[in-house]
Short mmCIF file of C-alpha atoms in Angstrom, two decimals:
data_model
loop_
_atom_site.label_atom_id
_atom_site.label_comp_id
_atom_site.label_asym_id
_atom_site.label_seq_id
_atom_site.Cartn_x
_atom_site.Cartn_y
_atom_site.Cartn_z
CA MET I 1 83.13 67.26 8.94
CA LYS I 2 81.14 64.28 7.67
CA ALA I 3 80.21 60.80 8.88
CA THR I 4 77.85 58.05 7.72
CA ALA I 5 76.19 55.42 9.89
CA ARG I 6 73.75 52.58 9.37
CA ALA I 7 71.26 51.25 11.91
CA HIS I 8 68.69 48.49 11.56
CA THR I 9 65.06 48.52 12.58
CA ASN I 10 63.85 46.53 15.55
CA ILE I 11 60.54 44.93 16.35
CA ALA I 12 59.29 45.07 19.89
CA LEU I 13 58.55 41.69 21.41
CA ILE I 14 57.37 43.42 24.57
CA LYS I 15 56.03 46.80 23.54
CA TYR I 16 57.11 50.25 24.63
CA TRP I 17 53.80 52.04 25.01
CA GLY I 18 53.59 55.20 27.06
CA LYS I 19 56.01 57.78 28.43
CA ARG I 20 56.53 58.97 31.98
CA ASP I 21 58.36 62.01 30.59
CA GLU I 22 57.46 63.34 27.14
CA SER I 23 60.50 65.56 26.62
CA LEU I 24 63.08 62.97 27.68
CA PHE I 25 61.27 60.00 26.09
CA LEU I 26 61.30 58.04 29.33
CA PRO I 27 59.08 54.95 29.08
CA MET I 28 56.46 53.73 31.49
CA ASN I 29 57.66 50.13 31.11
CA ASN I 30 60.64 47.99 30.19
CA SER I 31 60.61 46.59 26.66
CA LEU I 32 62.28 43.84 24.64
CA SER I 33 63.10 43.69 20.94
CA ILE I 34 64.80 41.93 18.03
CA THR I 35 66.96 43.92 15.64
CA LEU I 36 66.24 42.86 12.05
CA ASP I 37 68.82 42.13 9.37
CA LYS I 38 66.60 43.08 6.41
CA PHE I 39 65.61 46.70 7.11
CA HIS I 40 67.99 49.57 7.74
CA THR I 41 68.49 53.32 7.58
CA THR I 42 71.68 54.84 6.21
CA THR I 43 72.36 58.41 7.30
CA ALA I 44 75.13 60.81 6.33
CA VAL I 45 75.65 64.01 8.33
CA GLU I 46 77.94 66.86 7.31
CA PHE I 47 78.44 69.88 9.56
CA CYS I 48 79.57 73.09 7.93
CA PRO I 49 80.21 76.57 9.44
CA CYS I 50 78.85 78.16 6.25
CA LEU I 51 75.31 76.76 6.59
CA PRO I 52 72.66 79.16 8.00
CA VAL I 53 70.16 76.35 8.83
CA ASP I 54 69.96 72.57 8.94
CA LEU I 55 68.79 70.66 5.87
CA PHE I 56 67.19 67.21 6.02
CA ILE I 57 66.82 65.12 2.87
CA MET I 58 64.84 61.91 3.36
CA ASN I 59 64.78 59.31 0.59
CA ASN I 60 66.04 61.94 -1.86
CA GLN I 61 63.31 64.44 -0.99
CA LEU I 62 63.52 67.56 1.13
CA ALA I 63 61.71 66.84 4.39
CA SER I 64 58.62 68.70 5.54
CA SER I 65 58.97 71.63 7.91
CA THR I 66 57.58 69.46 10.72
CA GLU I 67 60.19 66.75 10.22
CA MET I 68 62.91 69.35 9.77
CA ALA I 69 62.01 70.90 13.12
CA LYS I 70 62.38 67.51 14.82
CA ILE I 71 65.80 66.93 13.25
CA THR I 72 67.00 70.41 14.18
CA HIS I 73 65.84 69.90 17.76
CA PHE I 74 67.80 66.64 17.90
CA LEU I 75 70.89 68.19 16.32
CA ASP I 76 70.69 71.00 18.89
CA ARG I 77 71.32 68.36 21.54
CA VAL I 78 74.38 67.14 19.63
CA ARG I 79 75.63 70.70 19.21
CA GLY I 80 75.13 71.28 22.92
CA MET I 81 77.22 68.21 23.75
CA SER I 82 80.06 69.30 21.45
CA GLY I 83 80.13 73.02 22.14
CA LYS I 84 79.97 73.71 18.41
CA SER I 85 77.16 75.67 16.74
CA TRP I 86 77.53 74.50 13.12
CA HIS I 87 74.47 73.51 11.11
CA ALA I 88 74.33 70.30 9.10
CA VAL I 89 73.09 68.65 5.95
CA VAL I 90 71.49 65.29 6.72
CA HIS I 91 70.90 62.70 3.99
CA SER I 92 68.91 59.68 5.15
CA THR I 93 67.66 56.67 3.20
CA ASN I 94 65.42 53.78 4.26
CA ASN I 95 65.42 50.51 2.33
CA PHE I 96 61.83 49.84 3.51
CA PRO I 97 58.51 51.73 3.75
CA THR I 98 58.65 54.81 5.98
CA ALA I 99 56.09 55.56 8.73
CA ALA I 100 54.10 52.39 8.06
CA GLY I 101 54.77 50.46 11.25
CA PHE I 102 58.18 49.10 10.25
CA ALA I 103 60.01 51.12 12.96
CA SER I 104 61.55 53.71 10.64
CA SER I 105 62.00 56.18 13.49
CA ALA I 106 63.97 53.60 15.49
CA SER I 107 66.60 52.95 12.83
CA GLY I 108 66.44 56.59 11.70
CA TYR I 109 67.35 58.22 14.99
CA ALA I 110 69.88 55.52 15.88
CA ALA I 111 71.71 56.18 12.62
CA LEU I 112 71.37 59.95 13.07
CA ALA I 113 72.74 59.85 16.62
CA ALA I 114 75.79 57.90 15.49
CA ALA I 115 76.50 59.89 12.32
CA ALA I 116 75.91 63.30 13.88
CA THR I 117 78.11 62.73 16.92
CA LYS I 118 80.90 61.24 14.84
CA ALA I 119 80.70 64.08 12.30
CA ILE I 120 80.92 66.79 14.95
CA GLY I 121 83.92 65.13 16.59
CA LEU I 122 82.38 63.27 19.53
CA ASP I 123 83.38 59.68 20.28
CA LEU I 124 80.49 58.10 22.18
CA GLY I 125 80.18 54.52 23.35
CA ASN I 126 77.07 52.45 22.73
CA LYS I 127 75.47 53.26 26.09
CA ALA I 128 75.76 57.01 25.49
CA LEU I 129 74.53 56.61 21.90
CA SER I 130 71.55 54.63 23.17
CA GLN I 131 70.67 57.41 25.62
CA LEU I 132 71.03 60.04 22.88
CA ALA I 133 69.04 58.10 20.26
CA ARG I 134 66.23 57.70 22.81
CA LEU I 135 65.80 61.49 22.78
CA GLY I 136 64.81 61.35 19.11
CA SER I 137 62.58 58.28 19.24
CA GLY I 138 62.25 56.01 22.24
CA SER I 139 62.65 52.72 20.39
CA ALA I 140 65.77 54.07 18.63
CA CYS I 141 67.77 53.32 21.77
CA ARG I 142 67.33 49.60 21.02
CA SER I 143 68.58 49.86 17.42
CA ILE I 144 72.10 50.70 18.59
CA TYR I 145 72.52 46.98 19.30
CA GLY I 146 72.03 43.85 17.25
CA GLY I 147 70.30 40.62 18.23
CA TYR I 148 67.93 40.63 21.21
CA VAL I 149 67.82 43.84 23.21
CA GLU I 150 66.13 45.17 26.34
CA TRP I 151 65.37 48.79 27.13
CA GLN I 152 65.54 49.58 30.81
CA LYS I 153 62.84 52.10 31.69
CA GLY I 154 64.93 53.54 34.52
CA GLU I 155 63.70 55.34 37.60
CA LYS I 156 65.65 58.60 37.65
CA LYS I 157 63.95 61.83 36.59
CA ASP I 158 66.91 62.88 34.42
CA GLY I 159 66.80 59.63 32.39
CA THR I 160 70.42 58.68 32.96
CA ASP I 161 69.42 55.13 33.85
CA SER I 162 67.13 54.64 30.83
CA PHE I 163 69.00 52.98 27.97
CA ALA I 164 69.15 49.75 26.01
CA LYS I 165 71.53 46.83 26.43
CA PRO I 166 71.98 43.43 24.76
CA VAL I 167 70.26 40.32 26.08
CA LEU I 168 71.41 37.77 23.48
CA GLU I 169 73.47 38.00 20.33
CA GLY I 170 71.57 37.13 17.18
CA GLY I 171 73.69 34.06 16.62
CA ASP I 172 72.77 32.72 20.04
CA TRP I 173 69.24 31.94 18.86
CA ASP I 174 68.45 32.20 15.17
CA LEU I 175 64.73 32.80 14.93
CA SER I 176 62.92 33.73 11.74
CA ILE I 177 60.73 36.80 11.37
CA VAL I 178 58.40 37.07 8.40
CA SER I 179 57.59 40.77 7.99
CA VAL I 180 54.24 41.05 6.24
CA LEU I 181 53.51 44.19 4.26
CA VAL I 182 49.80 44.85 3.96
CA THR I 183 50.19 48.53 3.10
CA ASP I 184 53.05 50.96 2.56
CA THR I 185 50.84 54.02 3.10
CA PRO I 186 52.04 56.20 5.98
CA LYS I 187 49.77 55.85 9.00
CA THR I 188 47.44 58.72 9.84
CA ILE I 189 48.22 58.65 13.56
CA SER I 190 51.91 58.58 14.45
CA SER I 191 53.23 56.30 17.18
CA ARG I 192 54.04 59.37 19.24
CA GLU I 193 50.54 60.84 18.94
CA GLY I 194 48.81 57.49 19.46
CA MET I 195 50.84 56.72 22.54
CA LYS I 196 50.16 60.09 24.12
CA ARG I 197 46.42 59.90 23.45
CA THR I 198 46.21 56.41 24.89
CA VAL I 199 48.10 57.27 28.09
CA GLU I 200 45.99 60.38 28.68
CA THR I 201 42.51 59.07 27.83
CA SER I 202 42.24 55.26 27.66
CA PRO I 203 40.71 53.54 30.71
CA PHE I 204 42.38 50.33 29.48
CA TYR I 205 45.88 51.76 29.94
CA SER I 206 46.02 50.91 33.65
CA GLY I 207 45.48 47.25 32.75
CA TRP I 208 48.43 47.46 30.39
CA LEU I 209 50.68 48.78 33.15
CA ASP I 210 49.45 46.13 35.58
CA SER I 211 50.58 43.28 33.35
CA VAL I 212 53.44 44.46 31.13
CA GLU I 213 56.27 43.95 33.65
CA ALA I 214 55.35 40.28 34.08
CA ASP I 215 55.25 39.94 30.29
CA PHE I 216 58.73 41.45 30.08
CA LEU I 217 60.24 39.16 32.72
CA HIS I 218 58.67 35.99 31.30
CA ALA I 219 59.64 36.87 27.72
CA LYS I 220 63.22 37.59 28.76
CA GLU I 221 63.35 34.24 30.55
CA ALA I 222 61.97 32.53 27.43
CA LEU I 223 64.74 34.15 25.37
CA ILE I 224 67.48 33.07 27.72
CA TYR I 225 66.21 29.47 27.84
CA HIS I 226 65.22 29.36 24.15
CA ASP I 227 61.61 28.47 24.95
CA PHE I 228 59.94 29.36 21.67
CA GLU I 229 56.38 28.42 22.58
CA LEU I 230 56.50 30.48 25.77
CA LEU I 231 58.06 33.43 23.97
CA GLY I 232 55.50 33.30 21.18
CA SER I 233 52.48 33.14 23.45
CA ILE I 234 53.70 36.08 25.54
CA ILE I 235 54.57 38.40 22.65
CA GLU I 236 51.26 37.73 20.92
CA SER I 237 49.30 38.48 24.07
CA ASN I 238 51.38 41.58 24.75
CA ALA I 239 50.76 42.97 21.24
CA LEU I 240 47.02 42.40 21.53
CA LYS I 241 46.90 44.17 24.89
CA MET I 242 48.79 47.16 23.52
CA HIS I 243 46.44 47.55 20.58
CA ALA I 244 43.41 47.08 22.83
CA THR I 245 44.37 50.23 24.74
CA THR I 246 43.89 52.32 21.58
CA LEU I 247 40.24 51.26 21.34
CA GLY I 248 39.59 52.88 24.69
CA ALA I 249 41.28 56.17 23.80
CA ASN I 250 39.27 59.35 23.27
CA PRO I 251 38.75 59.53 20.38
CA PRO I 252 39.39 55.81 19.78
CA PHE I 253 41.62 54.66 16.95
CA MET I 254 42.99 51.46 15.44
CA TYR I 255 46.21 50.80 13.53
CA TRP I 256 44.94 47.57 11.95
CA ASN I 257 43.15 47.17 8.66
CA ARG I 258 41.28 44.25 7.10
CA ALA I 259 44.49 42.65 5.85
CA THR I 260 45.99 42.80 9.35
CA LEU I 261 43.13 40.63 10.59
CA ASP I 262 43.58 38.24 7.68
CA VAL I 263 47.21 37.69 8.68
CA ILE I 264 46.28 37.16 12.34
CA LYS I 265 43.72 34.51 11.37
CA GLU I 266 46.20 32.77 9.07
CA VAL I 267 48.82 32.58 11.82
CA GLN I 268 46.26 31.08 14.16
CA SER I 269 45.33 28.58 11.45
CA LEU I 270 48.98 27.63 10.97
CA ARG I 271 49.26 26.87 14.69
CA SER I 272 46.14 24.74 14.57
CA GLY I 273 47.84 22.77 11.82
CA GLY I 274 50.93 22.12 13.91
CA ILE I 275 53.27 24.92 12.75
CA GLN I 276 54.49 27.10 15.58
CA ALA I 277 54.07 30.72 14.45
CA TYR I 278 53.18 33.81 16.45
CA PHE I 279 52.36 37.36 15.39
CA THR I 280 53.28 40.72 16.78
CA ILE I 281 52.21 44.16 15.54
CA ASP I 282 53.84 47.50 16.32
CA ALA I 283 52.04 50.83 15.92
CA GLY I 284 50.87 50.26 12.36
CA PRO I 285 48.93 47.78 10.23
CA ASN I 286 51.84 45.59 9.10
CA VAL I 287 52.47 42.30 10.90
CA LYS I 288 55.61 40.45 11.92
CA VAL I 289 55.36 36.68 12.33
CA LEU I 290 57.86 34.79 14.47
CA CYS I 291 58.67 31.20 13.64
CA GLN I 292 61.59 28.80 13.71
CA PRO I 293 63.94 28.48 10.71
CA LYS I 294 62.64 25.00 9.88
CA ASP I 295 59.16 26.47 9.34
CA GLU I 296 60.03 29.79 7.71
CA GLN I 297 59.29 28.82 4.11
CA ALA I 298 55.97 27.18 4.96
CA VAL I 299 54.91 30.22 6.98
CA ARG I 300 55.99 32.67 4.30
CA GLU I 301 54.29 30.77 1.48
CA SER I 302 51.07 30.53 3.48
CA LEU I 303 51.01 34.27 4.17
CA GLU I 304 51.86 35.21 0.60
CA LYS I 305 48.70 33.46 -0.60
CA LEU I 306 46.49 35.93 1.26
CA PRO I 307 44.90 38.26 -1.31
CA ASN I 308 45.51 41.47 0.66
CA VAL I 309 49.18 40.82 1.42
CA GLN I 310 51.39 43.01 -0.76
CA ASN I 311 54.72 41.43 0.09
CA THR I 312 56.62 39.43 2.67
CA TYR I 313 60.23 39.82 3.80
CA LEU I 314 62.12 37.04 5.50
CA CYS I 315 64.23 38.43 8.33
CA HIS I 316 66.54 37.12 11.03
CA PRO I 317 68.25 38.77 13.99
CA GLY I 318 70.42 41.55 12.57
CA PRO I 319 73.52 43.54 13.47
CA GLY I 320 73.95 46.61 15.58
CA LEU I 321 75.12 50.03 14.54
CA THR I 322 77.88 50.33 11.92
CA TYR I 323 79.84 53.23 10.46
CA LEU I 324 80.30 53.32 6.69
#
């Protein structure tokens, strides 16, 4: 039994940073994202009674034992839902750098959740797929949907009320996102590890929790009313606050590099010159810059001139999950 699914990455406008339950991937706060049209993961899953173990092939290479263990743990959940004990071969391909702050785990587990359940004979709706994808990577729950998406943190201990849902379709507000690649080297501290360390040791984390819900509500309102300046100012502030918490962790760490700072300064310079552009940065060094379509070429050309920028990718709100 075989199925193939494709899911797109998402960038968090209001960040998911911290879990209230590590095993169920239940977040400490609500978050908000845009699904991107440019970057996606395509995953094929084939279950077979003859296989003694699961196999995971990522970008045409056999995955490490650590990654394989994560995939097997996730597939165990799918097997438990179906009542079948078959093992699977998983082929997954990203069309963008992996583990470099481009949300590869989000699109990866969203595609895996869809392909694995379909291959084993389950027919899940988007809400159930969002809940399942969350158990592989929290932000994956948002990549089930296209456009603008919110992830409800939920209150229940079992996580049944923690899932993503659409806020706006991509066509309702066509914003431009310039994804800036400053390095494609995998980060040394994973999002999962960085988040856990910050929650457990950073004295700045309480400040994050005190302000993030207001950020979420104001950003959602800005989306609904298409207030770009308000949205931009909130997401920029929210990203800076998230990254500030890592400096207070023990031991402290930082996802940025020199080129990250160059991009931040250039975006601020663009705004001083009258072009509305705002940056956001997930758990990695690469930067995403929000602007309006009328300014996208000017913003992109300006960023491409920076000596430490390797590449830029022009993105727009993208689609939700698809089966191939």
